[in-house]
Short mmCIF file of C-alpha atoms in Angstrom, two decimals:
data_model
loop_
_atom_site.label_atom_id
_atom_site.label_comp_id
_atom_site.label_asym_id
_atom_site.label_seq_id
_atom_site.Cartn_x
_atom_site.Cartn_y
_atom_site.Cartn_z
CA UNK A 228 48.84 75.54 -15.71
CA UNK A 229 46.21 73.56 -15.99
CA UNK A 230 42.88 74.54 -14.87
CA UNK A 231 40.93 71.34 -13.71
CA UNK A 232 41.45 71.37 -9.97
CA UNK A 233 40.18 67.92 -9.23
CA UNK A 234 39.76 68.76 -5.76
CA UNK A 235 36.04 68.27 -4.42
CA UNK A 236 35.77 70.64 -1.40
CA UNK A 237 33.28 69.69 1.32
CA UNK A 238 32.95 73.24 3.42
CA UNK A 239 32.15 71.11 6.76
CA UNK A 240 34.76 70.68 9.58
CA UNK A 241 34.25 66.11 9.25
CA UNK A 242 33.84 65.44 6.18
CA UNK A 243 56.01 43.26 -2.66
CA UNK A 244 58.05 46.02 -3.71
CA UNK A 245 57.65 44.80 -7.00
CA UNK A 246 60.54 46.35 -9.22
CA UNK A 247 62.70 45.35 -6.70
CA UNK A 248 64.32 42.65 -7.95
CA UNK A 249 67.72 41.63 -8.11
CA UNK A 250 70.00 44.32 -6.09
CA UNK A 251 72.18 45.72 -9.29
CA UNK A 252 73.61 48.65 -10.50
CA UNK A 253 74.37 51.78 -8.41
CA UNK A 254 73.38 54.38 -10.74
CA UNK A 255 71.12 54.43 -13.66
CA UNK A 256 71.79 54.21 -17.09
CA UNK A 257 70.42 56.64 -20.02
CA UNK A 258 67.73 54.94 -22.12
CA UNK A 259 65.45 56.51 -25.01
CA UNK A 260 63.13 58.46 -23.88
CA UNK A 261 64.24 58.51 -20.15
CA UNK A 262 66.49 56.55 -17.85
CA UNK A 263 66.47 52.80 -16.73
CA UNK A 264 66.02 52.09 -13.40
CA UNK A 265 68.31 49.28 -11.81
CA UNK A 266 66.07 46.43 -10.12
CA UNK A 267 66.24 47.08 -6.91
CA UNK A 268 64.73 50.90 -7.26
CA UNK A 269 61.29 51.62 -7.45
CA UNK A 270 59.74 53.24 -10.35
CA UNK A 271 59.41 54.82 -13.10
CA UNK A 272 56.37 56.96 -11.77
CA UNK A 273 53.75 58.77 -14.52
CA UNK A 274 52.03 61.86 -13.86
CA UNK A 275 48.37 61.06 -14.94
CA UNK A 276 47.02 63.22 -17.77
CA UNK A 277 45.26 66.21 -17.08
CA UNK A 278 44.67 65.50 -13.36
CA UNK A 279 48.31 67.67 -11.71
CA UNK A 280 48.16 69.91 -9.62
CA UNK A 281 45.61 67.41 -7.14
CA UNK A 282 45.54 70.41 -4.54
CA UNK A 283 45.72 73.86 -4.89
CA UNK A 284 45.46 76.80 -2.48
CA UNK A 285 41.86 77.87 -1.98
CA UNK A 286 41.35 81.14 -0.44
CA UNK A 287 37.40 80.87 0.47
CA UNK A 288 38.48 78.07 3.27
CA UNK A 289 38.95 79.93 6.18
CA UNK A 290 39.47 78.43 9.98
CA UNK A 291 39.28 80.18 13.67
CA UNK A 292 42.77 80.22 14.69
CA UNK A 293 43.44 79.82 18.29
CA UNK A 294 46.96 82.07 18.10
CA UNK A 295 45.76 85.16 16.13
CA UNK A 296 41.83 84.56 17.80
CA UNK A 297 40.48 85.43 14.20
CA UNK A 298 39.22 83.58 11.33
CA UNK A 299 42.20 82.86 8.73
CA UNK A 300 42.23 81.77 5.23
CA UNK A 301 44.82 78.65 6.11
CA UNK A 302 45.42 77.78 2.83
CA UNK A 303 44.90 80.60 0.80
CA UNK A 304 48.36 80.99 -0.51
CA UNK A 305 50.40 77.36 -1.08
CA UNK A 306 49.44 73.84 -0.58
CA UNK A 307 52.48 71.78 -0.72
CA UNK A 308 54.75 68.69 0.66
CA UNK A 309 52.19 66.20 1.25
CA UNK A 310 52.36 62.92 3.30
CA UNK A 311 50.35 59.95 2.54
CA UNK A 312 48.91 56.91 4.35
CA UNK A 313 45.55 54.44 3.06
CA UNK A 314 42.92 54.49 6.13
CA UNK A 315 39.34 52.52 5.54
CA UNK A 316 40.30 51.63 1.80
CA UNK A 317 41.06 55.62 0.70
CA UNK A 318 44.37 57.05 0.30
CA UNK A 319 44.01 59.97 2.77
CA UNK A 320 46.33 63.05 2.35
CA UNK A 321 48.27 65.35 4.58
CA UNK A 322 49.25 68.67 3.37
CA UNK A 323 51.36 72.11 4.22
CA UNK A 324 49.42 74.81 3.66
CA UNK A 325 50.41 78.48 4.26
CA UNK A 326 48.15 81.53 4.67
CA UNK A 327 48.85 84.67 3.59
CA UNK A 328 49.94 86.41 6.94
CA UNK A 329 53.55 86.83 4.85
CA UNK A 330 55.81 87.42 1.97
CA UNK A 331 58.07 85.14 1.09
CA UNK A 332 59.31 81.22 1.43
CA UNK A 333 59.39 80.37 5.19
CA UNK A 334 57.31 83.68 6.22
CA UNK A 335 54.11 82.51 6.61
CA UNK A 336 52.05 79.84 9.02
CA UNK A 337 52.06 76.56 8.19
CA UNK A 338 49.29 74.35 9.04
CA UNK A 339 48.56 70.67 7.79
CA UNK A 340 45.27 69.87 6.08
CA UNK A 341 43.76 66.40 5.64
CA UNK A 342 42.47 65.31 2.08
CA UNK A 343 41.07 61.48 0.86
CA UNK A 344 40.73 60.09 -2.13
CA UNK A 345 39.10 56.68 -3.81
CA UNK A 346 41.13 57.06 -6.96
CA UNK A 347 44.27 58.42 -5.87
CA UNK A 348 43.69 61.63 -8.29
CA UNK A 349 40.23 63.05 -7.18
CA UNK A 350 40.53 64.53 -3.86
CA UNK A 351 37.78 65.51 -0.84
CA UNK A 352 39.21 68.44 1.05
CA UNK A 353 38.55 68.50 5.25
CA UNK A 354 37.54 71.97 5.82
CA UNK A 355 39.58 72.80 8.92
CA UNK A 356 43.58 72.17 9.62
CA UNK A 357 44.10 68.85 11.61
CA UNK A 358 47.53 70.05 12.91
CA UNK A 359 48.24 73.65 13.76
CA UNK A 360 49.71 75.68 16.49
CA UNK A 361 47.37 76.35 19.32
CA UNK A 362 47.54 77.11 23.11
CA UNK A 363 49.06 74.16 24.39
CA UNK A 364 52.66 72.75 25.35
CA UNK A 365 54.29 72.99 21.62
CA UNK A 366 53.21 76.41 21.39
CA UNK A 367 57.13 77.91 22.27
CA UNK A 368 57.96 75.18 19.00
CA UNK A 369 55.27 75.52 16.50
CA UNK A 370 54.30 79.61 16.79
CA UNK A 371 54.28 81.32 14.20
CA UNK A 372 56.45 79.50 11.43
CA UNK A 373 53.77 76.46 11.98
CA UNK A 374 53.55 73.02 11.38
CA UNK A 375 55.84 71.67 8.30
CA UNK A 376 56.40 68.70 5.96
CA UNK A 377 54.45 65.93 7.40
CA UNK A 378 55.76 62.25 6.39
CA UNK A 379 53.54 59.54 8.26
CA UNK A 380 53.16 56.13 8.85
CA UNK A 381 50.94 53.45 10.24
CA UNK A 382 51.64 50.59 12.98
CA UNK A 383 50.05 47.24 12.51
CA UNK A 384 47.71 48.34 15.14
CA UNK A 385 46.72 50.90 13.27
CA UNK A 386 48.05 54.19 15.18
CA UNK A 387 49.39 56.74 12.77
CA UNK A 388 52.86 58.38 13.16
CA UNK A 389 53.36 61.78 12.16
CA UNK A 390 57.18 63.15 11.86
CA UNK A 391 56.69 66.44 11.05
CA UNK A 392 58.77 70.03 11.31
CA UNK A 393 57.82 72.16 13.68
CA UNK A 394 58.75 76.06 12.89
CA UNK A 395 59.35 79.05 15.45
CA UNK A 396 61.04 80.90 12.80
CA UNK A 397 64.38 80.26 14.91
CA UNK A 398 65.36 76.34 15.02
CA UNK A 399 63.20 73.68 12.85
CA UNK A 400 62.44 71.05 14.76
CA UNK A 401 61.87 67.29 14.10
CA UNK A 402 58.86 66.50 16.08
CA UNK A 403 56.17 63.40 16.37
CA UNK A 404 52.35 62.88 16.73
CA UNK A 405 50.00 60.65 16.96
CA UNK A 406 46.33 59.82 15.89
CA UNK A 407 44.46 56.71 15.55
CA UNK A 408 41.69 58.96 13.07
CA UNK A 409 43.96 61.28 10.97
CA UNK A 410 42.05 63.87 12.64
CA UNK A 411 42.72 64.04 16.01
CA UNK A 412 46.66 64.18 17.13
CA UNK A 413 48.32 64.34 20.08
CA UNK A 414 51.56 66.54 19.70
CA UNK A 415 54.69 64.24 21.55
CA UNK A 416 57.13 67.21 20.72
CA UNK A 417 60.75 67.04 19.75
CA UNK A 418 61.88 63.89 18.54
CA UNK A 419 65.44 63.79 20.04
CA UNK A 420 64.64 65.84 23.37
CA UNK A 421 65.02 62.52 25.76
CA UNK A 422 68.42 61.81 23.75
CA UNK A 423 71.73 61.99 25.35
CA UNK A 424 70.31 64.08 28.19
CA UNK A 425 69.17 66.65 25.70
CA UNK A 426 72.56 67.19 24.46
CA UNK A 427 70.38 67.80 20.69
CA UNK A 428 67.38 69.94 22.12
CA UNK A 429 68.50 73.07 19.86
CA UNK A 430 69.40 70.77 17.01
CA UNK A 431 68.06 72.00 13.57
CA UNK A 432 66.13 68.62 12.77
CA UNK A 433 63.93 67.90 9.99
CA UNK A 434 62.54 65.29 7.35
CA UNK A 435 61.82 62.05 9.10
CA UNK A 436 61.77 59.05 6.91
CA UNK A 437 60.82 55.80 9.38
CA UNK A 438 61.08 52.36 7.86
CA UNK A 439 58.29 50.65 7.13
CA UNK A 440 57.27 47.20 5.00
CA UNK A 441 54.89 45.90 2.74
CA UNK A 442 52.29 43.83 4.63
CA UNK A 443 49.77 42.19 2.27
CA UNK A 444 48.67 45.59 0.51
CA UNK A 445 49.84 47.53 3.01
CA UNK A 446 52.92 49.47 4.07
CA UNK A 447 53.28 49.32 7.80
CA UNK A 448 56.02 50.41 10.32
CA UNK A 449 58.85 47.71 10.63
CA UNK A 450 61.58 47.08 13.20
CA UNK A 451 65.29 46.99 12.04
CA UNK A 452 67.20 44.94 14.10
CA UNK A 453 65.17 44.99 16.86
CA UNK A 454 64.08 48.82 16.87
CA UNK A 455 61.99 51.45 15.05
CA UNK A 456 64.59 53.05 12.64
CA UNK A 457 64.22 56.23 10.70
CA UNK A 458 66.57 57.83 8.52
CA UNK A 459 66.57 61.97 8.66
CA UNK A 460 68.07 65.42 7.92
CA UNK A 461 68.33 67.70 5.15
CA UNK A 462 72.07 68.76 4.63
CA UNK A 463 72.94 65.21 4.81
CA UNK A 464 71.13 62.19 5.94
CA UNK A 465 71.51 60.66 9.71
CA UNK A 466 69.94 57.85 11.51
CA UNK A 467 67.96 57.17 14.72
CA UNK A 468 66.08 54.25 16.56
CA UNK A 469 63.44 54.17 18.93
CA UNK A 470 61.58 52.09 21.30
CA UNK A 471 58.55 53.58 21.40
CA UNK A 472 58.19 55.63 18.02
CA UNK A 473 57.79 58.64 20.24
CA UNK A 474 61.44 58.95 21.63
CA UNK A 475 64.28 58.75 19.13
CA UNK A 476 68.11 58.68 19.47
CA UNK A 477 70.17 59.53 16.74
CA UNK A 478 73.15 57.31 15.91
CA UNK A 479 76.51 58.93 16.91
CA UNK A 480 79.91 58.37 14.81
CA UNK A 481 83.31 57.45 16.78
CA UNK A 482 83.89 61.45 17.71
CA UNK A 483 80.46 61.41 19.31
CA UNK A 484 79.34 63.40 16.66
CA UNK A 485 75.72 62.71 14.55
CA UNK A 486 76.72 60.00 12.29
CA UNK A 487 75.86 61.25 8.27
CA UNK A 488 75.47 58.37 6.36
CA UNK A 489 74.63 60.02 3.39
CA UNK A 490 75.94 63.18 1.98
CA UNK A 491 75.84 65.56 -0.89
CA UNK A 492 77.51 64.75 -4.20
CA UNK A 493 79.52 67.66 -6.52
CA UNK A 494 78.46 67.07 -9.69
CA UNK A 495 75.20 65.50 -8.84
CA UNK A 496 71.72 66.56 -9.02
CA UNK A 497 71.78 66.31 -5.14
CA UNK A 498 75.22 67.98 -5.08
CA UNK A 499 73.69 70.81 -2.54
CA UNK A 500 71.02 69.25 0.05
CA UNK A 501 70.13 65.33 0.88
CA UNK A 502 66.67 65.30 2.20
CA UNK A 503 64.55 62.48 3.43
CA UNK A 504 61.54 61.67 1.23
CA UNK A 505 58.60 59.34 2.47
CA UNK A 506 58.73 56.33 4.55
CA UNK A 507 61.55 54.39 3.54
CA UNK A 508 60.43 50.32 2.58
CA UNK A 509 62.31 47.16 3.85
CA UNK A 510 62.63 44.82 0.68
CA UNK A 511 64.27 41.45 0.26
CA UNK A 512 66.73 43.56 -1.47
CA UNK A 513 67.54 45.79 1.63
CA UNK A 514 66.17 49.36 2.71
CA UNK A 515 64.78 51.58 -0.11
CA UNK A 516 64.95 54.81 0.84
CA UNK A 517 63.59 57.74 -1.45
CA UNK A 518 65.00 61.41 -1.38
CA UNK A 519 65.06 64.91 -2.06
CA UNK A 520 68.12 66.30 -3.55
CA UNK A 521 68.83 69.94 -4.23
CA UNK A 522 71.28 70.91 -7.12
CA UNK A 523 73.62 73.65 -6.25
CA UNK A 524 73.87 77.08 -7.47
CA UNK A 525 77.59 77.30 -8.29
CA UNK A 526 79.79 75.35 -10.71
CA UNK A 527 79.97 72.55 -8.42
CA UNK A 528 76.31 71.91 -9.66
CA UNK A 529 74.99 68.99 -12.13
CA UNK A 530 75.37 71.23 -15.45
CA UNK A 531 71.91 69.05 -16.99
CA UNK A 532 69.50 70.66 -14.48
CA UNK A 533 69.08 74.02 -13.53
CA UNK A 534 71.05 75.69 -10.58
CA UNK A 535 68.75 75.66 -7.32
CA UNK A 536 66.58 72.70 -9.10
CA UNK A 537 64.81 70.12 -6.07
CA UNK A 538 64.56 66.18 -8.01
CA UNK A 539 64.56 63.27 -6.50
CA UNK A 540 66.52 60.17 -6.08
CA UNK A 541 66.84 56.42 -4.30
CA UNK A 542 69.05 54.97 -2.28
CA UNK A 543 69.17 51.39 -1.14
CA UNK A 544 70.98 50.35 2.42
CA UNK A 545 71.78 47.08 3.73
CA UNK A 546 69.58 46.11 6.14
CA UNK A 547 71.53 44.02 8.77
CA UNK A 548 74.15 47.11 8.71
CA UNK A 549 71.46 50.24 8.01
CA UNK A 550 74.10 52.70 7.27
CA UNK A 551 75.72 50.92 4.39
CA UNK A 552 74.71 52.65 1.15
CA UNK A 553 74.30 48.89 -1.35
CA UNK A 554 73.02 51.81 -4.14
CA UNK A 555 72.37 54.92 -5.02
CA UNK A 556 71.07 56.71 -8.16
CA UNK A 557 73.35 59.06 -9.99
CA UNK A 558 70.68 60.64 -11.77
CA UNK A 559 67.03 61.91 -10.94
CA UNK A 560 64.12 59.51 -10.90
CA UNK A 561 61.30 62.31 -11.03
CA UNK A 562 62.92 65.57 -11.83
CA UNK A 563 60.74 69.02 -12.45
CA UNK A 564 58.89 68.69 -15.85
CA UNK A 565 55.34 70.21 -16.16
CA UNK A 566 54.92 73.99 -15.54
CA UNK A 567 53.00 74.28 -12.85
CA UNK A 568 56.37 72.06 -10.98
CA UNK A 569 58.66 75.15 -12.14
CA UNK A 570 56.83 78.16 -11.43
CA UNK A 571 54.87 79.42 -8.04
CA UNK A 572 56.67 80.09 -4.80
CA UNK A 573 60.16 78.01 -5.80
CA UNK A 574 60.40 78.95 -9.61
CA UNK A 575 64.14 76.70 -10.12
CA UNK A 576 61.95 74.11 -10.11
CA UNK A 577 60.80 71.50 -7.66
CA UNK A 578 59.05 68.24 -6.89
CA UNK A 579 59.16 67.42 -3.61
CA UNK A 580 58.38 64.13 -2.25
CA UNK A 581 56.88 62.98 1.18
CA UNK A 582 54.01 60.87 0.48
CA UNK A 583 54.75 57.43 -0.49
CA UNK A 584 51.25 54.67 -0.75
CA UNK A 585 50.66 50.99 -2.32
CA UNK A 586 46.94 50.95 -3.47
CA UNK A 587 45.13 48.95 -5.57
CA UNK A 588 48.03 47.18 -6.77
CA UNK A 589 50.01 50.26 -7.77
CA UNK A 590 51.94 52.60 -6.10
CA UNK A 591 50.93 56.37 -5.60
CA UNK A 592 54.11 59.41 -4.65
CA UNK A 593 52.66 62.39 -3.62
CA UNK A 594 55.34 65.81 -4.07
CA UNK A 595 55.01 69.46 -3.38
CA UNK A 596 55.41 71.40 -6.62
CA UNK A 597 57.37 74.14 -6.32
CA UNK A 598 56.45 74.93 -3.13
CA UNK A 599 52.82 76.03 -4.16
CA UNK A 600 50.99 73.02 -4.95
CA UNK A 601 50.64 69.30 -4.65
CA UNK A 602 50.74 66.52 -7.23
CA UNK A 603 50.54 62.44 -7.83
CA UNK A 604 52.66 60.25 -10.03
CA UNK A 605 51.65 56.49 -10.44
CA UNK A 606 54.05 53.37 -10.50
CA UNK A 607 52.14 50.33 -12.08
CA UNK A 608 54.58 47.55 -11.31
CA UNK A 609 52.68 45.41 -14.49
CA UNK A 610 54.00 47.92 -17.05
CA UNK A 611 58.03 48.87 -17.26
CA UNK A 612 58.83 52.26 -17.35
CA UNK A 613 62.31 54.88 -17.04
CA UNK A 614 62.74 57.32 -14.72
CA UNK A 615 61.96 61.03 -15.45
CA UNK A 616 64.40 61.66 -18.90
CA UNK A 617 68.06 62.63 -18.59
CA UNK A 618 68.43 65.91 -20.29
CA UNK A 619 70.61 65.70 -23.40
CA UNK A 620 71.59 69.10 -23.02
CA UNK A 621 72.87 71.14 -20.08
CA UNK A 622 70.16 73.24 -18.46
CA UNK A 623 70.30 77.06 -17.32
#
């Protein structure tokens, strides 16, 4: 792993798709030396030399916590699964972190940290948490799993939208928050509890992907048909729309049953889990939504990655009908590479993305590695590139 942490850490509590061009093919189609993208996807991304992992677990930062009334070292084990938003010309970062109150994936307390950075790659670290579990209203939700897997976005009027999982170590729970600083959120709670009279209040929710667009250099949050619209889930992908951004009602199928518009694919390298990735875009092409997909463990699996492996793919939905899949990627766009994405806490290999920004004319994806760190890969639309490489070989 490489050793240059690239993460300057102030120890005070303040501190146009291009590429999508014509809609095309549904898959993508080997290439030397990788795997060309169809037009309407977005991508291929680049890890910058010598800069990955951009965050790594500190132990020396240490915060009061208001639930165990002692001073905790709130990111001392993993930083991970990062959102991503630009705020006063900086791309600012939100982050998991865990403690080390536990053993094991899921065991610990999650809180979300707050980094920002002029070059994408060089990162100044807030010193405390900006979204934790405390003594307040969410308390019954957040304590003690945490606060999970932020994906955010930004209204044109600049208030920031936080989906994020909220973790009693019983159900996960989709919930939303709100800042208009990054640093100071107000907790809204579960997503769906207003929806169908709370029929979903004990739903196992997570990964909220809400539509957004590119505004001059700027992806903000977008109506679809007349309402917010985000796309979520993790075993297969649903929808919901909104009035308010706040309160969200998931789309129902014929039955009266959530409505899956996406699912898992046998054979696939998302054969096991589909999982919401960042803020999906509205294009002239239709709805680009990027996701998480988890190979399975059994022979049912994509024999070119490992069993277990996390990659991550595109999909593209029509967006007069949003749950008509126009494409979909049959291979990875980013799959695990480097070492430091296959080793720590989730050692089958993972990148993991949430964080999704246009800056500078390029655009920046932000993924948890392995489930211990977090890294950047740039897209510079001026310069055509493949996806991640299709393995010639099958993986073990």
């Amino acid at each position: 792993m490489r050793k240059s942490f690239n993460v300057i850490l102030l120890l005070m509590a303040g501190i146009m798709v291009s590429g999508c061009g014509g809609a095309g093919r549904s898959g993508t189609e080997s290439a030397a030396g990788g795997n060309r993208l169809p037009e309407w996807a977005l991508g291929g991304f680049v890890r910058p030399a010598e800069v990955n992992p951009v965050i790594q677990p500190d132990p020396r930062v240490k915060f009061f916590c208001p639930m165990r009334r002692d001073s905790v070292g709130w990111m001392e084990s993993d930083t991970f699964n990062p959102a991503a938003t630009v705020k006063d010309g900086k791309i600012c970062v939100l982050f998991r972190a865990e403690d080390n109150s536990a053993t094991g994936i899921g065991k610990r307390t999650s809180r979300i940290g707050l980094a920002q950075s002029e070059d994408g790659v060089t990162m100044e670290l807030r010193h405390d948490p900006v979204l934790f579990p405390t003594e307040d209203a969410l308390k019954s939700y957040d304590w003690p799993g945490g606060c999970e897997d932020p994906r955010i976005a930004v209204t044109e009027d600049g208030t920031y939208v936080m989906l994020y999982t909220s973790w009693n170590r019983r159900i996960p729970r989709l919930c939303v928050a709100t800042s208009r600083d990054l640093v100071n959120w107000t907790k809204h709670g579960y997503a769906f509890q207003k929806a169908y009279s709370g029929r979903f209040r004990d739903l196992k929710s997570k990964s909220g992907s809400i539509v957004t667009k590119l505004d001059g250099d700027k992806l903000v949050i977008s109506r679809v048909n007349g309402k917010y619209l985000m796309y979520w889930g993790e075993r297969m992908i649903n929808i919901a729309t909104s009035d308010d951004l706040i309160n969200w009602t998931p789309e129902l199928d014929e039955n009266g049953e959530l409505k899956g518009v996406v699912y898992p694919r046998n054979g696939y390298f998302d054969s096991a889990l589909t999982e919401c990735g960042p803020p999906a875009v509205l294009t002239d092409k239709g709805i680009l939504l990027l996701y998480n997909g988890k190979n399975r463990v059994d022979a049912h699996r994509d024999m070119r990655y490992p069993a277990g492996t996390y990659s991550a793919g595109q999909l593209l939905f029509d967006s007069e009908d949003p749950g008509k899949v126009l494409g979909r990627l049959d291979v990875p766009f980013f799959r695990p590479v480097d070492d430091f994405e296959k080793s720590g806490q989730y050692k089958d290999g993972t990148v993991f993305i949430e964080g999704l920004v246009y800056y500078k004319s390029k655009w920046y994806l932000y993924y948890g590695c392995a489930d211990s760190y977090v890294g950047v890969a740039v897209y510079d639309p001026e310069v055509e590139t493949p996806g991640d490489s299709v393995p010639e070989t099958t993986e073990v």
